[in-house]
């Protein structure tokens, strides 16, 4: 892997599954460097130049000020087995982020992330990057719960802190995340300040350094059907808030249903993303008092329903899931608009 021009002053541990059965969270393992990247030359060549001969899996996350289409992307974090790279979008600017575009759009580099929707939106609207080939651990967690027979409740999406705390994956407390959230509430521009403080470097690295371990633990458990759902829903999550005028024609295609999951009488249904426009003044009817209306729809349909909310777009509803369930949810939502 490439390194920065100066020896890194920050180090951390990247836990990985151990064939010997040792504790992957043992801090006695050799630490890896954290590189603060302001120039593309500091990044690994195999990341900058994706290749089918050198396919990669990297932990991935973004930090920013009001991270969405209208906010400011500040840092892109990349976790490799032997190093963490904090790609500084403030210092490196558009040139640096555009150098990462081939990798972020590549099917040869899998990006492991927890809930990619807003990250994808920021990359798309601020830099024209169509995030592709993600393994979203939030989606994977839900699929594993379903695969193991547990019923998922509406809006029961595991947080990253909750995922880390689950003993089946990491079983660790991430209290520092709450400290950063408190600082963000006090000063929303926290991630924009330079130079990066020790806390900023540590918090940014912590958001990605566990992802490769979680990835390996989850991939061992997911069956073929769940793997297909994971790929499809990851692609739909990437598109979710990235509305364009050509119906995503220039985005990578959604993965088709593979032959090995086409079981007669029990074939999975195609999954889609549908976007509903909500007339002005009707969103309150859609959501209902204390969310009762939208909750009843979510309980009636096996589909995910998302709102742009304060970050926008405020006048649209995003529905993801099997075709018939999405159409059912859409019909119910239109009915609420007409009440």
Short mmCIF file of C-alpha atoms in Angstrom, two decimals:
data_model
loop_
_atom_site.label_atom_id
_atom_site.label_comp_id
_atom_site.label_asym_id
_atom_site.label_seq_id
_atom_site.Cartn_x
_atom_site.Cartn_y
_atom_site.Cartn_z
CA UNK A 1 0.00 0.00 0.00
CA UNK A 2 1.07 3.55 -0.61
CA UNK A 3 1.71 5.87 2.29
CA UNK A 4 1.88 9.58 2.81
CA UNK A 5 5.03 11.59 2.23
CA UNK A 6 5.54 11.97 5.97
CA UNK A 7 5.52 9.18 8.57
CA UNK A 8 1.99 8.95 10.01
CA UNK A 9 1.61 10.34 13.51
CA UNK A 10 -1.64 8.45 14.12
CA UNK A 11 -2.13 4.71 14.47
CA UNK A 12 -4.96 2.35 15.34
CA UNK A 13 -5.95 -1.33 15.17
CA UNK A 14 -7.92 -2.91 12.35
CA UNK A 15 -9.39 -6.18 13.72
CA UNK A 16 -9.56 -9.10 11.29
CA UNK A 17 -10.78 -12.69 11.68
CA UNK A 18 -8.03 -14.94 12.98
CA UNK A 19 -7.49 -18.52 11.84
CA UNK A 20 -5.72 -19.19 15.13
CA UNK A 21 -8.82 -18.27 17.10
CA UNK A 22 -7.12 -15.37 18.81
CA UNK A 23 -8.96 -12.27 19.95
CA UNK A 24 -9.19 -9.90 16.93
CA UNK A 25 -9.75 -6.98 19.32
CA UNK A 26 -6.53 -7.60 21.20
CA UNK A 27 -4.74 -4.24 21.21
CA UNK A 28 -1.42 -6.07 21.46
CA UNK A 29 -1.68 -6.73 17.72
CA UNK A 30 0.51 -4.39 15.64
CA UNK A 31 -1.26 -1.07 15.00
CA UNK A 32 -1.73 0.21 11.46
CA UNK A 33 -1.06 3.78 10.29
CA UNK A 34 -3.76 6.38 9.75
CA UNK A 35 -2.84 8.50 6.74
CA UNK A 36 -4.37 11.94 6.31
CA UNK A 37 -4.60 12.27 2.53
CA UNK A 38 -4.53 15.63 0.76
CA UNK A 39 -3.10 14.40 -2.55
CA UNK A 40 -4.14 11.39 -4.62
CA UNK A 41 -0.52 10.17 -4.77
CA UNK A 42 -0.85 9.22 -1.09
CA UNK A 43 -3.51 6.60 -1.90
CA UNK A 44 -2.80 2.98 -2.92
CA UNK A 45 -2.35 2.57 -6.68
CA UNK A 46 -4.66 -0.45 -6.73
CA UNK A 47 -7.43 1.73 -5.27
CA UNK A 48 -6.93 4.59 -7.73
CA UNK A 49 -6.78 2.19 -10.69
CA UNK A 50 -9.40 -0.53 -10.18
CA UNK A 51 -8.64 -3.79 -11.92
CA UNK A 52 -10.33 -7.21 -12.22
CA UNK A 53 -6.93 -8.73 -11.41
CA UNK A 54 -6.68 -6.85 -8.10
CA UNK A 55 -10.16 -6.74 -6.61
CA UNK A 56 -10.43 -5.09 -3.20
CA UNK A 57 -12.73 -4.91 -0.19
CA UNK A 58 -12.44 -1.68 1.80
CA UNK A 59 -14.24 -0.18 4.78
CA UNK A 60 -15.89 3.05 3.68
CA UNK A 61 -17.63 6.04 5.22
CA UNK A 62 -18.06 9.80 4.76
CA UNK A 63 -18.15 12.68 7.22
CA UNK A 64 -19.43 16.15 6.53
CA UNK A 65 -21.48 19.16 7.49
CA UNK A 66 -25.16 18.27 6.99
CA UNK A 67 -24.10 15.37 4.79
CA UNK A 68 -26.53 15.27 1.85
CA UNK A 69 -26.91 16.92 -1.56
CA UNK A 70 -26.71 20.44 -0.12
CA UNK A 71 -24.18 19.89 2.66
CA UNK A 72 -20.38 19.74 2.59
CA UNK A 73 -18.46 16.50 2.24
CA UNK A 74 -15.39 16.83 4.48
CA UNK A 75 -13.73 13.42 4.79
CA UNK A 76 -13.91 10.09 2.97
CA UNK A 77 -12.61 7.26 5.16
CA UNK A 78 -11.08 4.10 3.68
CA UNK A 79 -10.06 1.10 5.75
CA UNK A 80 -7.60 -1.45 4.36
CA UNK A 81 -6.17 -4.37 6.29
CA UNK A 82 -2.85 -2.60 6.75
CA UNK A 83 -3.80 1.10 6.84
CA UNK A 84 -6.58 3.64 7.17
CA UNK A 85 -6.80 6.61 4.83
CA UNK A 86 -8.68 9.79 5.72
CA UNK A 87 -9.22 11.50 2.38
CA UNK A 88 -9.46 15.19 3.22
CA UNK A 89 -12.02 16.75 0.88
CA UNK A 90 -11.53 20.18 2.46
CA UNK A 91 -7.77 20.36 1.84
CA UNK A 92 -7.65 18.19 -1.28
CA UNK A 93 -10.80 19.58 -2.83
CA UNK A 94 -12.59 18.41 -5.95
CA UNK A 95 -9.38 17.18 -7.61
CA UNK A 96 -8.74 14.69 -4.81
CA UNK A 97 -12.31 13.39 -4.61
CA UNK A 98 -12.52 13.05 -8.38
CA UNK A 99 -9.36 10.93 -8.25
CA UNK A 100 -11.35 8.52 -6.07
CA UNK A 101 -14.29 8.42 -8.50
CA UNK A 102 -13.16 5.36 -10.52
CA UNK A 103 -12.80 3.34 -7.31
CA UNK A 104 -16.10 4.47 -5.79
CA UNK A 105 -17.94 3.60 -9.01
CA UNK A 106 -16.00 0.40 -9.68
CA UNK A 107 -17.47 -3.10 -9.54
CA UNK A 108 -13.95 -4.36 -8.72
CA UNK A 109 -13.82 -2.59 -5.35
CA UNK A 110 -16.41 -3.51 -2.75
CA UNK A 111 -17.18 -0.69 -0.34
CA UNK A 112 -18.30 -1.89 3.11
CA UNK A 113 -20.42 0.81 4.75
CA UNK A 114 -23.21 1.17 7.30
CA UNK A 115 -26.25 2.90 5.75
CA UNK A 116 -24.97 4.40 2.51
CA UNK A 117 -28.00 6.50 1.49
CA UNK A 118 -26.85 9.99 2.50
CA UNK A 119 -23.19 9.28 1.68
CA UNK A 120 -24.24 8.31 -1.83
CA UNK A 121 -26.43 11.40 -2.15
CA UNK A 122 -23.57 13.72 -1.14
CA UNK A 123 -21.13 12.07 -3.55
CA UNK A 124 -23.62 12.21 -6.41
CA UNK A 125 -24.82 15.79 -6.11
CA UNK A 126 -21.53 17.35 -5.01
CA UNK A 127 -19.11 15.39 -7.23
CA UNK A 128 -21.17 13.46 -9.79
CA UNK A 129 -20.06 10.12 -8.31
CA UNK A 130 -22.45 7.17 -8.65
CA UNK A 131 -21.56 4.98 -5.68
CA UNK A 132 -21.52 1.35 -6.73
CA UNK A 133 -20.83 -2.14 -5.37
CA UNK A 134 -21.50 -1.52 -1.70
CA UNK A 135 -21.93 -4.08 1.05
CA UNK A 136 -24.21 -2.23 3.45
CA UNK A 137 -23.93 -3.74 6.93
CA UNK A 138 -27.28 -2.26 7.97
CA UNK A 139 -28.99 -4.19 5.17
CA UNK A 140 -26.92 -7.31 5.89
CA UNK A 141 -27.90 -7.23 9.56
CA UNK A 142 -31.61 -7.15 8.70
CA UNK A 143 -31.21 -10.00 6.20
CA UNK A 144 -29.40 -12.14 8.76
CA UNK A 145 -32.14 -11.48 11.30
CA UNK A 146 -34.75 -12.61 8.75
CA UNK A 147 -32.60 -15.56 7.71
CA UNK A 148 -32.42 -16.69 11.35
CA UNK A 149 -36.20 -16.45 11.76
CA UNK A 150 -36.49 -13.19 13.66
CA UNK A 151 -39.28 -10.81 12.65
CA UNK A 152 -38.15 -7.33 11.69
CA UNK A 153 -40.31 -4.44 12.86
CA UNK A 154 -40.93 -1.33 10.71
CA UNK A 155 -38.08 1.20 11.03
CA UNK A 156 -36.09 -1.32 13.07
CA UNK A 157 -32.80 -0.47 11.37
CA UNK A 158 -29.74 -1.24 13.47
CA UNK A 159 -27.50 1.74 14.22
CA UNK A 160 -23.73 1.42 13.81
CA UNK A 161 -23.32 1.72 17.58
CA UNK A 162 -25.90 -1.04 18.03
CA UNK A 163 -24.15 -3.24 15.46
CA UNK A 164 -20.80 -2.85 17.21
CA UNK A 165 -22.42 -3.72 20.55
CA UNK A 166 -23.93 -6.98 19.20
CA UNK A 167 -21.76 -9.82 20.59
CA UNK A 168 -22.25 -11.82 17.38
CA UNK A 169 -20.16 -9.24 15.54
CA UNK A 170 -17.98 -7.07 17.76
CA UNK A 171 -19.52 -6.88 21.22
CA UNK A 172 -17.84 -3.57 22.03
CA UNK A 173 -19.03 -0.21 23.33
CA UNK A 174 -18.55 2.84 21.13
CA UNK A 175 -19.09 5.65 23.61
CA UNK A 176 -16.88 8.04 21.69
CA UNK A 177 -19.51 8.12 18.94
CA UNK A 178 -21.91 9.72 21.40
CA UNK A 179 -19.25 12.30 22.34
CA UNK A 180 -18.88 13.25 18.68
CA UNK A 181 -22.65 13.45 18.23
CA UNK A 182 -22.82 15.84 21.18
CA UNK A 183 -20.08 17.99 19.65
CA UNK A 184 -21.91 17.96 16.32
CA UNK A 185 -25.08 19.19 17.98
CA UNK A 186 -23.11 21.97 19.64
CA UNK A 187 -21.23 22.86 16.45
CA UNK A 188 -22.51 21.34 13.17
CA UNK A 189 -19.30 22.48 11.40
CA UNK A 190 -17.20 20.10 13.54
CA UNK A 191 -15.85 18.12 10.56
CA UNK A 192 -14.92 21.23 8.59
CA UNK A 193 -12.20 22.52 10.91
CA UNK A 194 -8.53 22.12 10.02
CA UNK A 195 -6.07 20.86 11.03
CA UNK A 196 -7.84 17.68 12.06
CA UNK A 197 -7.75 17.28 15.84
CA UNK A 198 -6.77 14.05 17.58
CA UNK A 199 -10.45 13.42 18.35
CA UNK A 200 -11.47 13.99 14.73
CA UNK A 201 -8.82 11.57 13.44
CA UNK A 202 -9.69 8.93 16.03
CA UNK A 203 -13.46 9.24 15.48
CA UNK A 204 -13.14 9.13 11.67
CA UNK A 205 -10.91 6.05 11.86
CA UNK A 206 -13.22 4.31 14.35
CA UNK A 207 -16.13 4.63 11.92
CA UNK A 208 -14.36 2.33 9.42
CA UNK A 209 -11.77 0.23 11.25
CA UNK A 210 -14.27 -2.43 12.38
CA UNK A 211 -16.05 -2.77 9.03
CA UNK A 212 -13.76 -5.36 7.46
CA UNK A 213 -14.14 -7.66 10.47
CA UNK A 214 -17.94 -7.26 10.43
CA UNK A 215 -17.93 -7.90 6.68
CA UNK A 216 -16.11 -11.22 7.08
CA UNK A 217 -18.35 -12.30 9.96
CA UNK A 218 -21.53 -11.51 8.01
CA UNK A 219 -20.43 -12.99 4.69
CA UNK A 220 -19.81 -16.34 6.39
CA UNK A 221 -23.47 -16.46 7.48
CA UNK A 222 -25.38 -15.05 4.50
CA UNK A 223 -26.95 -17.64 2.21
CA UNK A 224 -27.15 -17.25 -1.58
CA UNK A 225 -30.63 -15.76 -1.52
CA UNK A 226 -29.66 -13.21 1.11
CA UNK A 227 -26.52 -12.31 -0.83
CA UNK A 228 -28.65 -11.42 -3.84
CA UNK A 229 -30.99 -9.32 -1.69
CA UNK A 230 -27.92 -7.63 -0.18
CA UNK A 231 -26.54 -6.67 -3.60
CA UNK A 232 -29.90 -5.42 -4.88
CA UNK A 233 -30.84 -3.43 -1.81
CA UNK A 234 -27.35 -1.96 -1.64
CA UNK A 235 -27.76 -0.72 -5.21
CA UNK A 236 -31.20 0.70 -4.40
CA UNK A 237 -29.88 2.39 -1.24
CA UNK A 238 -27.18 4.06 -3.35
CA UNK A 239 -29.83 5.43 -5.71
CA UNK A 240 -32.42 6.27 -3.05
CA UNK A 241 -32.01 10.04 -2.65
CA UNK A 242 -30.10 10.53 -5.93
CA UNK A 243 -33.07 11.57 -8.05
CA UNK A 244 -32.29 12.45 -11.66
CA UNK A 245 -34.23 13.15 -14.84
CA UNK A 246 -33.34 9.97 -16.74
CA UNK A 247 -34.65 7.38 -14.28
CA UNK A 248 -31.10 6.26 -13.34
CA UNK A 249 -30.32 5.21 -16.93
CA UNK A 250 -26.66 6.18 -16.46
CA UNK A 251 -26.31 4.20 -13.20
CA UNK A 252 -25.00 0.62 -13.04
CA UNK A 253 -27.75 -1.93 -13.61
CA UNK A 254 -29.49 -3.64 -10.70
CA UNK A 255 -28.17 -7.20 -10.16
CA UNK A 256 -30.52 -9.76 -11.78
CA UNK A 257 -31.90 -12.75 -9.89
CA UNK A 258 -29.21 -15.46 -10.16
CA UNK A 259 -30.11 -18.95 -11.35
CA UNK A 260 -29.00 -20.54 -8.08
CA UNK A 261 -31.80 -18.85 -6.13
CA UNK A 262 -34.54 -19.45 -8.70
CA UNK A 263 -36.22 -22.24 -6.76
CA UNK A 264 -39.47 -23.40 -8.37
CA UNK A 265 -42.43 -22.09 -6.40
CA UNK A 266 -40.22 -19.94 -4.17
CA UNK A 267 -38.32 -17.61 -6.49
CA UNK A 268 -37.58 -14.16 -5.05
CA UNK A 269 -39.46 -11.25 -6.53
CA UNK A 270 -37.70 -8.45 -8.36
CA UNK A 271 -37.00 -5.46 -6.09
CA UNK A 272 -37.40 -1.83 -7.14
CA UNK A 273 -37.21 1.77 -5.96
CA UNK A 274 -40.31 3.91 -6.45
CA UNK A 275 -40.45 7.65 -5.77
CA UNK A 276 -43.75 9.39 -5.03
CA UNK A 277 -44.30 13.12 -5.31
CA UNK A 278 -46.32 14.48 -2.40
CA UNK A 279 -48.44 17.56 -3.19
CA UNK A 280 -47.75 20.63 -1.12
CA UNK A 281 -49.47 20.47 2.26
CA UNK A 282 -50.19 16.72 2.04
CA UNK A 283 -47.12 15.31 3.81
CA UNK A 284 -48.83 15.66 7.19
CA UNK A 285 -51.65 13.40 5.99
CA UNK A 286 -49.17 10.85 4.71
CA UNK A 287 -47.31 10.68 8.01
CA UNK A 288 -50.32 11.18 10.29
CA UNK A 289 -50.48 12.41 13.84
CA UNK A 290 -47.45 11.09 15.76
CA UNK A 291 -46.62 8.98 12.70
CA UNK A 292 -49.63 6.69 13.12
CA UNK A 293 -50.65 6.80 9.45
CA UNK A 294 -47.26 5.95 7.95
CA UNK A 295 -46.64 3.30 10.62
CA UNK A 296 -49.84 1.48 9.65
CA UNK A 297 -48.73 1.45 6.01
CA UNK A 298 -45.30 0.12 6.93
CA UNK A 299 -46.89 -2.62 9.02
CA UNK A 300 -49.13 -3.59 6.08
CA UNK A 301 -46.39 -3.78 3.44
CA UNK A 302 -43.08 -5.61 3.26
CA UNK A 303 -41.33 -2.54 1.87
CA UNK A 304 -39.03 0.17 3.20
CA UNK A 305 -40.42 3.70 3.17
CA UNK A 306 -38.08 6.68 3.53
CA UNK A 307 -38.63 10.43 3.64
CA UNK A 308 -36.26 13.20 2.64
CA UNK A 309 -37.10 15.04 5.85
CA UNK A 310 -35.15 18.12 6.87
CA UNK A 311 -32.24 17.24 4.55
CA UNK A 312 -34.62 16.87 1.63
CA UNK A 313 -36.02 16.42 -0.81
CA UNK A 314 -38.98 17.34 1.42
CA UNK A 315 -41.81 16.59 -1.04
CA UNK A 316 -41.03 12.97 -1.93
CA UNK A 317 -41.44 9.50 -0.49
CA UNK A 318 -38.98 6.72 -1.38
CA UNK A 319 -40.24 3.12 -1.37
CA UNK A 320 -37.91 0.12 -1.75
CA UNK A 321 -38.72 -3.57 -1.86
CA UNK A 322 -40.42 -6.33 -3.85
CA UNK A 323 -42.47 -5.01 -6.78
CA UNK A 324 -45.90 -5.96 -5.47
CA UNK A 325 -45.18 -4.68 -1.98
CA UNK A 326 -43.85 -1.38 -3.33
CA UNK A 327 -46.95 -0.94 -5.50
CA UNK A 328 -49.18 -1.76 -2.53
CA UNK A 329 -47.41 0.81 -0.35
CA UNK A 330 -47.58 3.41 -3.13
CA UNK A 331 -51.34 2.88 -3.55
CA UNK A 332 -51.90 3.25 0.18
CA UNK A 333 -49.81 6.41 0.29
CA UNK A 334 -51.74 7.94 -2.62
CA UNK A 335 -54.92 7.11 -0.76
CA UNK A 336 -53.70 9.04 2.27
CA UNK A 337 -52.98 12.05 0.06
CA UNK A 338 -56.59 12.05 -1.14
CA UNK A 339 -58.19 11.74 2.30
#
